[in-house]
Coordinates of C-alpha atoms in Angstrom, one line a residue:
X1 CA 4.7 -14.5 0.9
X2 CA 3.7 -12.1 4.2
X3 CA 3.4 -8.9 5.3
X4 CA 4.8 -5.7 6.2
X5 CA 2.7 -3.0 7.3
X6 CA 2.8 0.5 7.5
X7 CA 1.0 2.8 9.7
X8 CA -2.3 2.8 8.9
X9 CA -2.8 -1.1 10.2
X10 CA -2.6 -1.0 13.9
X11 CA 0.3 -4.1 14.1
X12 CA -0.3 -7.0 16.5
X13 CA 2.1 -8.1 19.4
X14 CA 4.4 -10.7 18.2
X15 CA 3.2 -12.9 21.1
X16 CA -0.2 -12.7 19.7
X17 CA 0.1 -13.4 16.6
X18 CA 2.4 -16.6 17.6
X19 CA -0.8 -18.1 20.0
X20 CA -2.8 -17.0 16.6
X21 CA -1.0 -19.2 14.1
X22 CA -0.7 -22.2 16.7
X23 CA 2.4 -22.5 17.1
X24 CA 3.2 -22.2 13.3
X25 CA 7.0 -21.5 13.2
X26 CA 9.6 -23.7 14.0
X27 CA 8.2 -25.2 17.3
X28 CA 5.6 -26.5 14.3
X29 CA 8.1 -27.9 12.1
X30 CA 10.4 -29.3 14.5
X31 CA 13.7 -27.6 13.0
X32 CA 15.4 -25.1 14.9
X33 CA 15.6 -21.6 13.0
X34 CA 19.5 -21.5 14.1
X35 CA 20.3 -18.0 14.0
X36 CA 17.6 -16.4 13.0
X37 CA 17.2 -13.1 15.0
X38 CA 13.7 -12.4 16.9
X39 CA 12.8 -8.6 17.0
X40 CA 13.5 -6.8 20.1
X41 CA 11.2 -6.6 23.0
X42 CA 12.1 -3.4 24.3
X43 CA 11.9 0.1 22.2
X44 CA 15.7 0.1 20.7
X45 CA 16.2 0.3 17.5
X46 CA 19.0 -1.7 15.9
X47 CA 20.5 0.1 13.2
X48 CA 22.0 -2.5 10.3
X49 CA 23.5 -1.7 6.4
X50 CA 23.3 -4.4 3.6
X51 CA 23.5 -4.4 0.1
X52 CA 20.1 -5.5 0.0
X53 CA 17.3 -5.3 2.2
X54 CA 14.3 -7.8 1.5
X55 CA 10.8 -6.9 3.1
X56 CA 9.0 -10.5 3.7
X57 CA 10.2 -14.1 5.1
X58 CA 8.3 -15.8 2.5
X59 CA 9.5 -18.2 0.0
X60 CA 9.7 -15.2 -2.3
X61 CA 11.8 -12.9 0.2
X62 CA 13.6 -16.1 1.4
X63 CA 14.2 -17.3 -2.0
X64 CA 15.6 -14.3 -3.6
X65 CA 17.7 -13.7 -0.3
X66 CA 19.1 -17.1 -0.3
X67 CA 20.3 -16.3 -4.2
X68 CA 21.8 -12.7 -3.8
X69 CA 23.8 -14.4 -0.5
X70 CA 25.1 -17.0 -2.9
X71 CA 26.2 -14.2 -5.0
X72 CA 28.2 -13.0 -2.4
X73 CA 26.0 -9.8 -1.4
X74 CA 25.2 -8.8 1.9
X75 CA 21.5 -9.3 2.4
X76 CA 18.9 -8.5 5.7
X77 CA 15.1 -10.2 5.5
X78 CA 12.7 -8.2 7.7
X79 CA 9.6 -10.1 8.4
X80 CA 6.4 -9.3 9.9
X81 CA 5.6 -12.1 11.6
X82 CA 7.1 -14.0 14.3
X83 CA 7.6 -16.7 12.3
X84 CA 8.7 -17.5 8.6
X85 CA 6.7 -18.6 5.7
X86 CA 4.0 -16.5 5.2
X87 CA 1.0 -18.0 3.6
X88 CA 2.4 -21.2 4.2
X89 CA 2.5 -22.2 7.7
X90 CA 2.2 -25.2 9.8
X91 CA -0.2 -25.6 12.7
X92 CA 0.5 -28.2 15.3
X93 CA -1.8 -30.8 16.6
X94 CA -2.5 -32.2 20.2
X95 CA -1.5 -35.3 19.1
X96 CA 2.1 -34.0 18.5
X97 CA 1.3 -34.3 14.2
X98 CA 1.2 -31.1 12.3
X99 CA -1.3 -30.5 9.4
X100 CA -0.9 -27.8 6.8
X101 CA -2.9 -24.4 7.6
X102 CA -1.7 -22.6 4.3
X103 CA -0.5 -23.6 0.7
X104 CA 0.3 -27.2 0.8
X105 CA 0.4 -28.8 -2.2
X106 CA 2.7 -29.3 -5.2
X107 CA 2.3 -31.1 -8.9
X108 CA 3.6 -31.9 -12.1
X109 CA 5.4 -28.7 -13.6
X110 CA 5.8 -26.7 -10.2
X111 CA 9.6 -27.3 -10.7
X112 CA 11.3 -24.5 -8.5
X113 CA 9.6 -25.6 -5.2
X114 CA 10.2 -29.0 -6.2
X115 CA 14.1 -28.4 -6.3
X116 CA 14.1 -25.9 -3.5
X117 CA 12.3 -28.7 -1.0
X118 CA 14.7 -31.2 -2.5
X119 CA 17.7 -29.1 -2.0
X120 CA 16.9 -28.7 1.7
X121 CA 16.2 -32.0 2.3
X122 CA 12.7 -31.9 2.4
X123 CA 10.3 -34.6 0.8
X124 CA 7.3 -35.3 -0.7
X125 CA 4.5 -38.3 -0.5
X126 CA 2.0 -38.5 -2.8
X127 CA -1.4 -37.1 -1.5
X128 CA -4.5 -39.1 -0.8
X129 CA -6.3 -40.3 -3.6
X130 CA -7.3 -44.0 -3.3
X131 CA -11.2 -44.9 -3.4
X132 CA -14.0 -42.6 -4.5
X133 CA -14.5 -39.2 -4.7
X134 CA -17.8 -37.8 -3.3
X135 CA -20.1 -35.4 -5.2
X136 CA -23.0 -33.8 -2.7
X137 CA -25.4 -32.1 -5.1
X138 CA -29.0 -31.3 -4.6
X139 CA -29.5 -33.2 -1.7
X140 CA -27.9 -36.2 -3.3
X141 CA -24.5 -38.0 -2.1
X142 CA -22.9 -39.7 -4.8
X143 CA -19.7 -41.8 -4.5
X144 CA -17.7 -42.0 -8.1
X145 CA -14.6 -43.5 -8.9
X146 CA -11.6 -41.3 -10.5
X147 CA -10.2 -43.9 -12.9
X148 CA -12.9 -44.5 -15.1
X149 CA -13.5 -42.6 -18.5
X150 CA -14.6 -39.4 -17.3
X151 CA -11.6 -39.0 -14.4
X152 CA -12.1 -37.1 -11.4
X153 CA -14.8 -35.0 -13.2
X154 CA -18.3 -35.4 -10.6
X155 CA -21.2 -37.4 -12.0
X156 CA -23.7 -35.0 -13.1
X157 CA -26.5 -35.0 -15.9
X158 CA -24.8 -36.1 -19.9
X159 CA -25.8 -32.1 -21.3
X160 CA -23.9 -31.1 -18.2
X161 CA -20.7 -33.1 -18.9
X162 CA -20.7 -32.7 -22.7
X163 CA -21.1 -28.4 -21.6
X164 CA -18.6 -28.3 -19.3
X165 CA -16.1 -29.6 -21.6
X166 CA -16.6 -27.6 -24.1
X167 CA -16.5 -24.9 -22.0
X168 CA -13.2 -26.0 -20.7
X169 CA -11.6 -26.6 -24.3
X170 CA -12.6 -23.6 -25.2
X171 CA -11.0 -21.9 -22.1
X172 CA -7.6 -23.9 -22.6
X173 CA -7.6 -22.8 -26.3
X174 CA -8.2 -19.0 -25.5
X175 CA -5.4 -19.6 -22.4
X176 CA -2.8 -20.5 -24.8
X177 CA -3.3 -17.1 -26.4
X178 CA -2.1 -15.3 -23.1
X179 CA 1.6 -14.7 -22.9
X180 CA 2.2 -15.6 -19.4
X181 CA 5.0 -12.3 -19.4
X182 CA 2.7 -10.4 -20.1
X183 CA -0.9 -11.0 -20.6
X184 CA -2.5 -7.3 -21.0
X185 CA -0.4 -8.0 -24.5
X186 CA -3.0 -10.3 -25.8
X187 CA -4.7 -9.7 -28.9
X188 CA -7.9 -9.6 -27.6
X189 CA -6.9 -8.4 -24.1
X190 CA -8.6 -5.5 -24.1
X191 CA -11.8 -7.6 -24.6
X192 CA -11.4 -10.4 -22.1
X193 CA -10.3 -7.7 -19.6
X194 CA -13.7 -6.0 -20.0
X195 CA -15.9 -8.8 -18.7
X196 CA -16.4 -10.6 -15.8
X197 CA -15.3 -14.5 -16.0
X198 CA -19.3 -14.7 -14.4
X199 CA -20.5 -12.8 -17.6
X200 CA -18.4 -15.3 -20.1
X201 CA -19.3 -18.4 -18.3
X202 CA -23.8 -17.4 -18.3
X203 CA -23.0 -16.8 -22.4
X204 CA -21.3 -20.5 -22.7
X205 CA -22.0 -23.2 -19.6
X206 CA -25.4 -22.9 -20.8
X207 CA -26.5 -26.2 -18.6
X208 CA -27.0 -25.5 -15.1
X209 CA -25.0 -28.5 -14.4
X210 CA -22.0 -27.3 -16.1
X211 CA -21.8 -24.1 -14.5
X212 CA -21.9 -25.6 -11.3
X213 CA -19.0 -27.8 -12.5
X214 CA -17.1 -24.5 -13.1
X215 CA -17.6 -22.3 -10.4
X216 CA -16.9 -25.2 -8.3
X217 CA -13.4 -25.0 -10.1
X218 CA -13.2 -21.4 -9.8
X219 CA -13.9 -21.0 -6.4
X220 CA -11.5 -23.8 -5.6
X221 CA -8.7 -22.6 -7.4
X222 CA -9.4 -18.8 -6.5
X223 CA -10.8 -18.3 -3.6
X224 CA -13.0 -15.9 -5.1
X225 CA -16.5 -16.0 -7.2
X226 CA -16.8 -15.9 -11.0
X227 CA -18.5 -12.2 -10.8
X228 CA -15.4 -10.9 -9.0
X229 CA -12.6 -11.8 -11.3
X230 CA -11.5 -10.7 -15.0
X231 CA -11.9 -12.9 -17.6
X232 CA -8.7 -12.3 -19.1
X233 CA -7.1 -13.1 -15.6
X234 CA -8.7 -16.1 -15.3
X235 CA -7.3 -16.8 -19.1
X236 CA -3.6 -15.9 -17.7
X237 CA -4.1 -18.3 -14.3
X238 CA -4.6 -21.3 -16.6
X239 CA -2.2 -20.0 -18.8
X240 CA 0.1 -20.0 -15.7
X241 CA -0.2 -23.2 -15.0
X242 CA 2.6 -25.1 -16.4
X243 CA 6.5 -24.2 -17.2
X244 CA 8.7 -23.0 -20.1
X245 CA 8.2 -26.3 -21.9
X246 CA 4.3 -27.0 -21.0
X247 CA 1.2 -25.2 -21.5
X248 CA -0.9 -24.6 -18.5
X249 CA -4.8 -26.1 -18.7
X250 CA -7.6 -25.7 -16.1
X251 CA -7.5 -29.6 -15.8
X252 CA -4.1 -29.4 -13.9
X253 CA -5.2 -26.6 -12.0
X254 CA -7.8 -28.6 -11.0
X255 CA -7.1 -32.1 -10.7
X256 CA -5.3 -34.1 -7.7
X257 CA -3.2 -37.1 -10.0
X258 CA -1.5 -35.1 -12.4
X259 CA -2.4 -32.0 -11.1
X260 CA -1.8 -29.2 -9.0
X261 CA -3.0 -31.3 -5.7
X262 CA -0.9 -34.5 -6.3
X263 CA 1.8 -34.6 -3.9
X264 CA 2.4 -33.1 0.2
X265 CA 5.4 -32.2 1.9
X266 CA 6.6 -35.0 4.8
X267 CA 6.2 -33.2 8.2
X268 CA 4.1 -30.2 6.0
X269 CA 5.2 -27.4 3.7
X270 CA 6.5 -24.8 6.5
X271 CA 9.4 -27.2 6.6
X272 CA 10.7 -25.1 3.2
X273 CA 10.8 -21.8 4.2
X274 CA 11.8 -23.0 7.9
X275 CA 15.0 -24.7 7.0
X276 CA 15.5 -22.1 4.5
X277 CA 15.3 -19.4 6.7
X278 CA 18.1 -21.1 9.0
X279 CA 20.4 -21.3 6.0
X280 CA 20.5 -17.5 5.9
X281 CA 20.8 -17.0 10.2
X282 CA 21.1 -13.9 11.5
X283 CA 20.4 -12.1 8.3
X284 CA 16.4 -13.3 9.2
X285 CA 14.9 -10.7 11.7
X286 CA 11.7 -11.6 13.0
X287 CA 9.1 -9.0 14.3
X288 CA 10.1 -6.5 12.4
X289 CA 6.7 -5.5 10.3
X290 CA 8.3 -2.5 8.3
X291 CA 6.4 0.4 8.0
X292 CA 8.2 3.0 6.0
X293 CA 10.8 2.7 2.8
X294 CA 12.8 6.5 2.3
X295 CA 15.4 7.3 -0.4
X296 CA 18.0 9.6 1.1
X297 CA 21.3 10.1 -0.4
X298 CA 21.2 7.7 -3.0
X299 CA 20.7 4.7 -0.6
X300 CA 17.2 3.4 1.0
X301 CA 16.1 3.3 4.5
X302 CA 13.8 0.6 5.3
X303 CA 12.4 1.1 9.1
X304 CA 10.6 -1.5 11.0
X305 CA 9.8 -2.1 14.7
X306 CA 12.8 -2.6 16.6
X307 CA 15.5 -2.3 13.2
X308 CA 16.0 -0.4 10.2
X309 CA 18.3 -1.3 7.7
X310 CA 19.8 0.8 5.0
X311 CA 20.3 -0.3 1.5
X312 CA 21.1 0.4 -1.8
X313 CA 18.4 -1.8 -3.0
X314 CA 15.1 -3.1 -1.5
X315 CA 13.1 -6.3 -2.5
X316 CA 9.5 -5.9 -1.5
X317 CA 8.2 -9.7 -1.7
X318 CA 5.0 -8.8 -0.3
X319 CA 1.4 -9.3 -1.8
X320 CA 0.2 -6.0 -3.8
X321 CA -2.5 -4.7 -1.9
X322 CA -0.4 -5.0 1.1
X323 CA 3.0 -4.0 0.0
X324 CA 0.9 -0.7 -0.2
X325 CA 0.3 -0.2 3.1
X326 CA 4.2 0.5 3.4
X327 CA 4.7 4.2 3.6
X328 CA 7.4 5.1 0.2
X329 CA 8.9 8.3 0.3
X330 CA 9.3 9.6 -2.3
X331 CA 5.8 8.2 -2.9
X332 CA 4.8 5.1 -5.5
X333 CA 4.4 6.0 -8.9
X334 CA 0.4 6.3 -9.4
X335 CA 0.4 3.3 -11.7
X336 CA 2.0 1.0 -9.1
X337 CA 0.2 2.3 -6.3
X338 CA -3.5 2.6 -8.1
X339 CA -2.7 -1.3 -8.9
X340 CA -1.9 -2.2 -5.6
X341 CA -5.7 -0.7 -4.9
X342 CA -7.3 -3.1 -7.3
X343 CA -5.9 -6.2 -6.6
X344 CA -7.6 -7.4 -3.8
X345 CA -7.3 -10.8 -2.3
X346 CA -9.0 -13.8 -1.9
X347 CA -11.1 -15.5 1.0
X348 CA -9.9 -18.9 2.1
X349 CA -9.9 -21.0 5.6
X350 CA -8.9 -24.2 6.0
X351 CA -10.5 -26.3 8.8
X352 CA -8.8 -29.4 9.7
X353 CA -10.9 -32.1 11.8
X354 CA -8.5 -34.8 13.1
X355 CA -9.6 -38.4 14.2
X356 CA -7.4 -41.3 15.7
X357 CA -8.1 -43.2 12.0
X358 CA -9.0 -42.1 8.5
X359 CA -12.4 -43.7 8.9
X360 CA -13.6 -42.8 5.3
X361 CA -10.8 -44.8 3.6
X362 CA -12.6 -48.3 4.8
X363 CA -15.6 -46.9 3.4
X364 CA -13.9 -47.0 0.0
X365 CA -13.6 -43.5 0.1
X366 CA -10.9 -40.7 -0.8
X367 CA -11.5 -38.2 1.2
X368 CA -12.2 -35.6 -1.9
X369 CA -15.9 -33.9 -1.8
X370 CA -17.2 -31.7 -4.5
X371 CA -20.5 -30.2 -2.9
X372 CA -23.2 -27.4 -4.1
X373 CA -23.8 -26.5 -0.7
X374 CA -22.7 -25.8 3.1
X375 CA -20.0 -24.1 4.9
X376 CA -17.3 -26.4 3.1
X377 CA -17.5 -27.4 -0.1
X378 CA -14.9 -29.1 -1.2
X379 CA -12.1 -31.2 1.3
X380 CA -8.9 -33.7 1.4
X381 CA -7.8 -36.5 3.1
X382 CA -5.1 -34.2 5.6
X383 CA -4.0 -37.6 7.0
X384 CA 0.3 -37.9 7.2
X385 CA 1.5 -40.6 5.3
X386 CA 1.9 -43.2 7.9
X387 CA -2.1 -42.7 8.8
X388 CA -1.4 -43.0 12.3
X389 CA -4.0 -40.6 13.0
X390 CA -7.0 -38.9 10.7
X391 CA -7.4 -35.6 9.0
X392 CA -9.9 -34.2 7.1
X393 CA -9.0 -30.8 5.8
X394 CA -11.9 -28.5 4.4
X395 CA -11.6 -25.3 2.2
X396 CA -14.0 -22.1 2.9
X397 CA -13.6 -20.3 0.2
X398 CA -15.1 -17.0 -1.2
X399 CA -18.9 -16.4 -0.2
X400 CA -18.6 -18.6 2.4
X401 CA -15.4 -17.6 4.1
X402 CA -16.7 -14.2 4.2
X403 CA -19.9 -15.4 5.9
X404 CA -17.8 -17.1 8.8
X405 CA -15.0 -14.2 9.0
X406 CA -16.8 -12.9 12.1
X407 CA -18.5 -16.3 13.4
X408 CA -16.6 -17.4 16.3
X409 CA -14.6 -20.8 16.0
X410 CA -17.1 -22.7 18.2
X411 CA -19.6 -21.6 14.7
X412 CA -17.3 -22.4 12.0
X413 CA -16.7 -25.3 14.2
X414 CA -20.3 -26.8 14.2
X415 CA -20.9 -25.9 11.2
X416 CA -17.6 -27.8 9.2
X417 CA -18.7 -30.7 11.3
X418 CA -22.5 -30.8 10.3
X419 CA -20.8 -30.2 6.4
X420 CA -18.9 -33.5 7.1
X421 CA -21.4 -35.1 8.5
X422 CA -23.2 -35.2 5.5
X423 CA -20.3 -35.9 3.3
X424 CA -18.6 -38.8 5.4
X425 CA -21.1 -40.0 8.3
X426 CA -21.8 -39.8 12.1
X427 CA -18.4 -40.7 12.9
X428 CA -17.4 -37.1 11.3
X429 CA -19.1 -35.7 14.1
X430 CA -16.7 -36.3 17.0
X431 CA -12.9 -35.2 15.9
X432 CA -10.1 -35.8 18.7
X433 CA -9.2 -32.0 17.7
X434 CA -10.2 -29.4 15.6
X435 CA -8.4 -26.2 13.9
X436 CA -9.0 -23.4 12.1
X437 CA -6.7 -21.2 9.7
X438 CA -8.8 -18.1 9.0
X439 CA -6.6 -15.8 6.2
X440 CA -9.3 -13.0 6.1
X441 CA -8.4 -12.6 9.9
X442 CA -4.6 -13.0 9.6
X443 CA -3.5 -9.3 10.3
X444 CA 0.0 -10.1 8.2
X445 CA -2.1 -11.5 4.9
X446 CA -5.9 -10.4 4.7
X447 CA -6.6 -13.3 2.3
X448 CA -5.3 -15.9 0.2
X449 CA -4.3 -17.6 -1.5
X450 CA -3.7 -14.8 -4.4
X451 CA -4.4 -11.0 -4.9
X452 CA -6.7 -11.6 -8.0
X453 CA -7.1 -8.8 -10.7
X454 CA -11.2 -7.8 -11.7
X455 CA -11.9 -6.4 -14.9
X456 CA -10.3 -3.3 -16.1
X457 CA -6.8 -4.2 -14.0
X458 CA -4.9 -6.1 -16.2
X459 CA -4.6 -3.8 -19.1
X460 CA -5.1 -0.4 -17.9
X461 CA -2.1 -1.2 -14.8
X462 CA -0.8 -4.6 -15.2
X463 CA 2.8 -3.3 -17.0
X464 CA 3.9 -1.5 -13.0
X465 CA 3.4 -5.3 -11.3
X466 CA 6.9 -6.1 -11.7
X467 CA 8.3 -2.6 -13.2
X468 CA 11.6 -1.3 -10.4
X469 CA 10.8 1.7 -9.0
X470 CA 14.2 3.4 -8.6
X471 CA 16.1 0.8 -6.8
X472 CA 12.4 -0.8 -5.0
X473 CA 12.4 -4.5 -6.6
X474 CA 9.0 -6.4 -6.2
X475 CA 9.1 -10.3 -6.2
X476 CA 5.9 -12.7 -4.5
X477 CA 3.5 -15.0 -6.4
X478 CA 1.9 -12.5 -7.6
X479 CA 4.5 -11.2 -9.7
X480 CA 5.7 -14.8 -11.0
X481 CA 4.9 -15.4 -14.5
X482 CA 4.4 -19.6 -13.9
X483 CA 2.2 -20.7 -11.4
X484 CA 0.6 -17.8 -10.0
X485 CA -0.7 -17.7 -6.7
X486 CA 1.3 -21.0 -5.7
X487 CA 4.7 -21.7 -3.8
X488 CA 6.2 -22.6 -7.1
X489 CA 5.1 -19.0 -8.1
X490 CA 6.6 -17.4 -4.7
X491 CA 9.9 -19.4 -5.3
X492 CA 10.2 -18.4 -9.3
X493 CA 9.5 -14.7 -8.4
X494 CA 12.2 -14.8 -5.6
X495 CA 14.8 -15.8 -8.0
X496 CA 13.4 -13.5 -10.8
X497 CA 14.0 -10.9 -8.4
X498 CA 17.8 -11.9 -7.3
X499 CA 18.7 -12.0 -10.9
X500 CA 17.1 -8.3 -11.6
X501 CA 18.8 -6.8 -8.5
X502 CA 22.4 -8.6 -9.5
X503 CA 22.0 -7.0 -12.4
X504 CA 21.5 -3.6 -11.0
X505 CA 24.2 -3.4 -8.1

């Protein structure tokens, strides 16, 4: 899950983008990445041959590389970044603690991260979620318990509550008739992919209270607003949300105990890809953004700064609308290319205030906010599992991100704290430290947490997301048919992909 780039995105010094991510590689994680190869400093180029070449050090690229090795094929991962992990990275603290600046979280059904984490040693805790939630709304703070008959779902007006669920029933029910494979296949595809999920929702959450209650969910889960996305994608993301043997529903998408939120990784989720990464050594080249893919001979060269590799078969694990910005000679099939174009991605931050306590937990309170308002609108108790120190974490998501993309970080700053000031009380105010993980600014991703399909994508282009071109493979969450968008999704695609190019060699 990163980025290669090709030469129409002016590429950032390594060095740059290592101060940018805060230290969000290994020195983050505390594992050495044994072996793994930085790109060169000076202007040689480093000519290597593999079987396979894999464009991305995310837990796709890492993922499928780690399974074609296994298979006894020889196997070079160029990625972007000076670090690995892509949309999952850890930032590290003044206080010597680490907090979780990308994809963090795992749940019930997400079972390929789950085995991947436990197969490199790395654990889970269960996240946060003791006291009341907090619902901000019209002025109004409003504490709520999560155990009581309605869950976790915020306290607003009876019409509202009785809407909204049958709003979500009827979203769950229309889900289940998406085939996760291949969801422009639907029977009424066509007709869901013409409208916006915005359009849909002002025909049914006809209480204003209800469709607050949703495009709080939407925004949450896409980083993006109801007027940008299809409804029939939409329909497919909660569709996506489960495994072979479990039918996705917005409610785990949504929900911290039993849902997509419930558990962290100890010492955060960069730990993965990190101690994956030093599994594979030297076959890991960092700095190496590659900016060209050329079929000569029969065989691929794939060119980045400082190495090119040639291959007989190439595993693009990049998000869509930036695997397009390699340059492919011959040229992308105009299906595969024109849906690279439409799938743009979402706009997410994360700003993490840390404190020498979790304060909020001897209020009675969770850490969770729900709010219809602000710069933040919905957060987590960060905190590690020992609580030795405080964290609140807040997501800016959609609208909002793209109002503070050009703020400076003093701005987003005040502004996060005046939004948790509200939520959680004067102490909010004064943090021991503050960061800031802008994706919309991060030259390898441009967004997150998912290149999301508006109307008309799905069915006119969706059949070239995971098509081969020649011997070009493409793996990343985007192309995962389970869990979508998440790490589970990155991992699933990776070993998709493996499987597909085994087949082929």
């Amino acid at each position: 899950m990163n980025v290669a780039r090709e030469r129409q995105l002016t590429p950032r010094p390594a060095a740059r983008l290592s101060r940018r991510s805060i230290l969000g590689g290994a020195a983050a994680t505390g594992v050495a990445l044994t072996g793994v190869t930085a790109g060169p400093a000076a202007a040689a180029t480093t000519a290597r041959e593999a079987d396979v070449a894999v464009v991305g050090g995310g837990l796709a690229g890492l993922t499928a590389a780690r399974d074609l090795v296994a298979a006894g094929r020889s196997v070079v991962v160029l990625e972007a970044r000076d670090r690995v992990g892509g949309r999952v990275v850890n930032l590290k603290l003044p206080n010597g603690g680490v907090t979780e600046g990308g994809g963090e979280f795992i749940g019930p059904t997400q079972d390929r991260i789950k085995a991947l984490a436990d197969s490199l040693g790395v654990t889970t805790f269960t996240t946060y979620n003791t006291g009341k939630n907090l619902l901000y709304k019209d002025g109004k703070r409003t504490p709520y318990a999560t155990d009581g008959l309605l869950g976790s779902v915020p306290p607003v007006d009876l019409a509202g509550l009785a809407n909204a669920a049958v709003v979500q029933a009827e979203l769950d029910d229309m889900a289940k008739q998406v085939p996760v494979a291949a969801p422009w296949t639907a029977a009424k595809a066509v007709e869901w992919d013409k409208q916006t999920f915005e359009s849909w929702l002002n025909a049914k959450a006809v209480v204003p209270s209800a469709k607050f209650l949703i495009d709080v969910a939407c925004t949450s889960v896409f980083s993006a607003q109801p007027r940008e996305l299809s409804l029939l994608f939409v329909l497919f993301y909660i569709a996506a949300a489960g495994n072979e043997s479990s039918p996705g529903t917005l409610e785990r998408l949504t929900e911290t105990a039993n849902g997509a939120q419930e558990s962290r990784f100890v010492g955060g989720s960069q730990q993965v890809p990190v101690k994956l990464a030093a599994t594979l050594g030297d076959r890991v080249v960092l700095g190496a953004p590659v900016r060209s893919i050329t079929l000569s001979g029969g065989r691929y060269l794939v060119a980045a700064d400082g190495t090119t590799v040639t291959a007989r078969r190439v595993v693009v694990a990049l998000p869509p609308p930036l695997a397009a910005r390699i340059a492919y000679d011959p040229l992308l099939p105009a299906d595969r290319d024109q849906l690279c174009q439409r799938l743009p991605m979402g706009s997410i931050g994360k700003a993490i205030a840390v404190y020498d306590t979790p304060f909020w937990r001897a209020d009675g309170l969770n850490g969770q906010v729900v709010s219809d308002t602000g710069t933040v609108r919905s957060t987590f108790d960060n905190s590690p599992p020992d609580a030795s120190y405080g964290a609140l974490m807040g997501f800016i998501e959609a609208d909002e991100m793209r109002a503070s993309d050009s703020a400076t970080v003093d701005e987003v700053k005040a502004a996060v704290l005046k939004d948790y000031a509200v939520y959680f009380g004067d102490k909010a105010k004064s943090p021991t430290s503050f960061v800031l993980q802008r994706w919309d600014n991060e030259g390898y991703s441009r967004g997150g947490p998912v290149a999301y399909a508006p109307p008309g994508v799905l069915t006119e282009y969706g059949p070239a997301l995971r098509r081969p071109v020649g011997g070009i493979h493409w793996a990343g969450t985007e192309t995962s048919t389970y869990w979508n968008g998440y790490m589970d999704g990155a991992v699933r695609s990776g070993e998709r992909v493996a499987k597909e190019v085994l087949a082929a060699l």
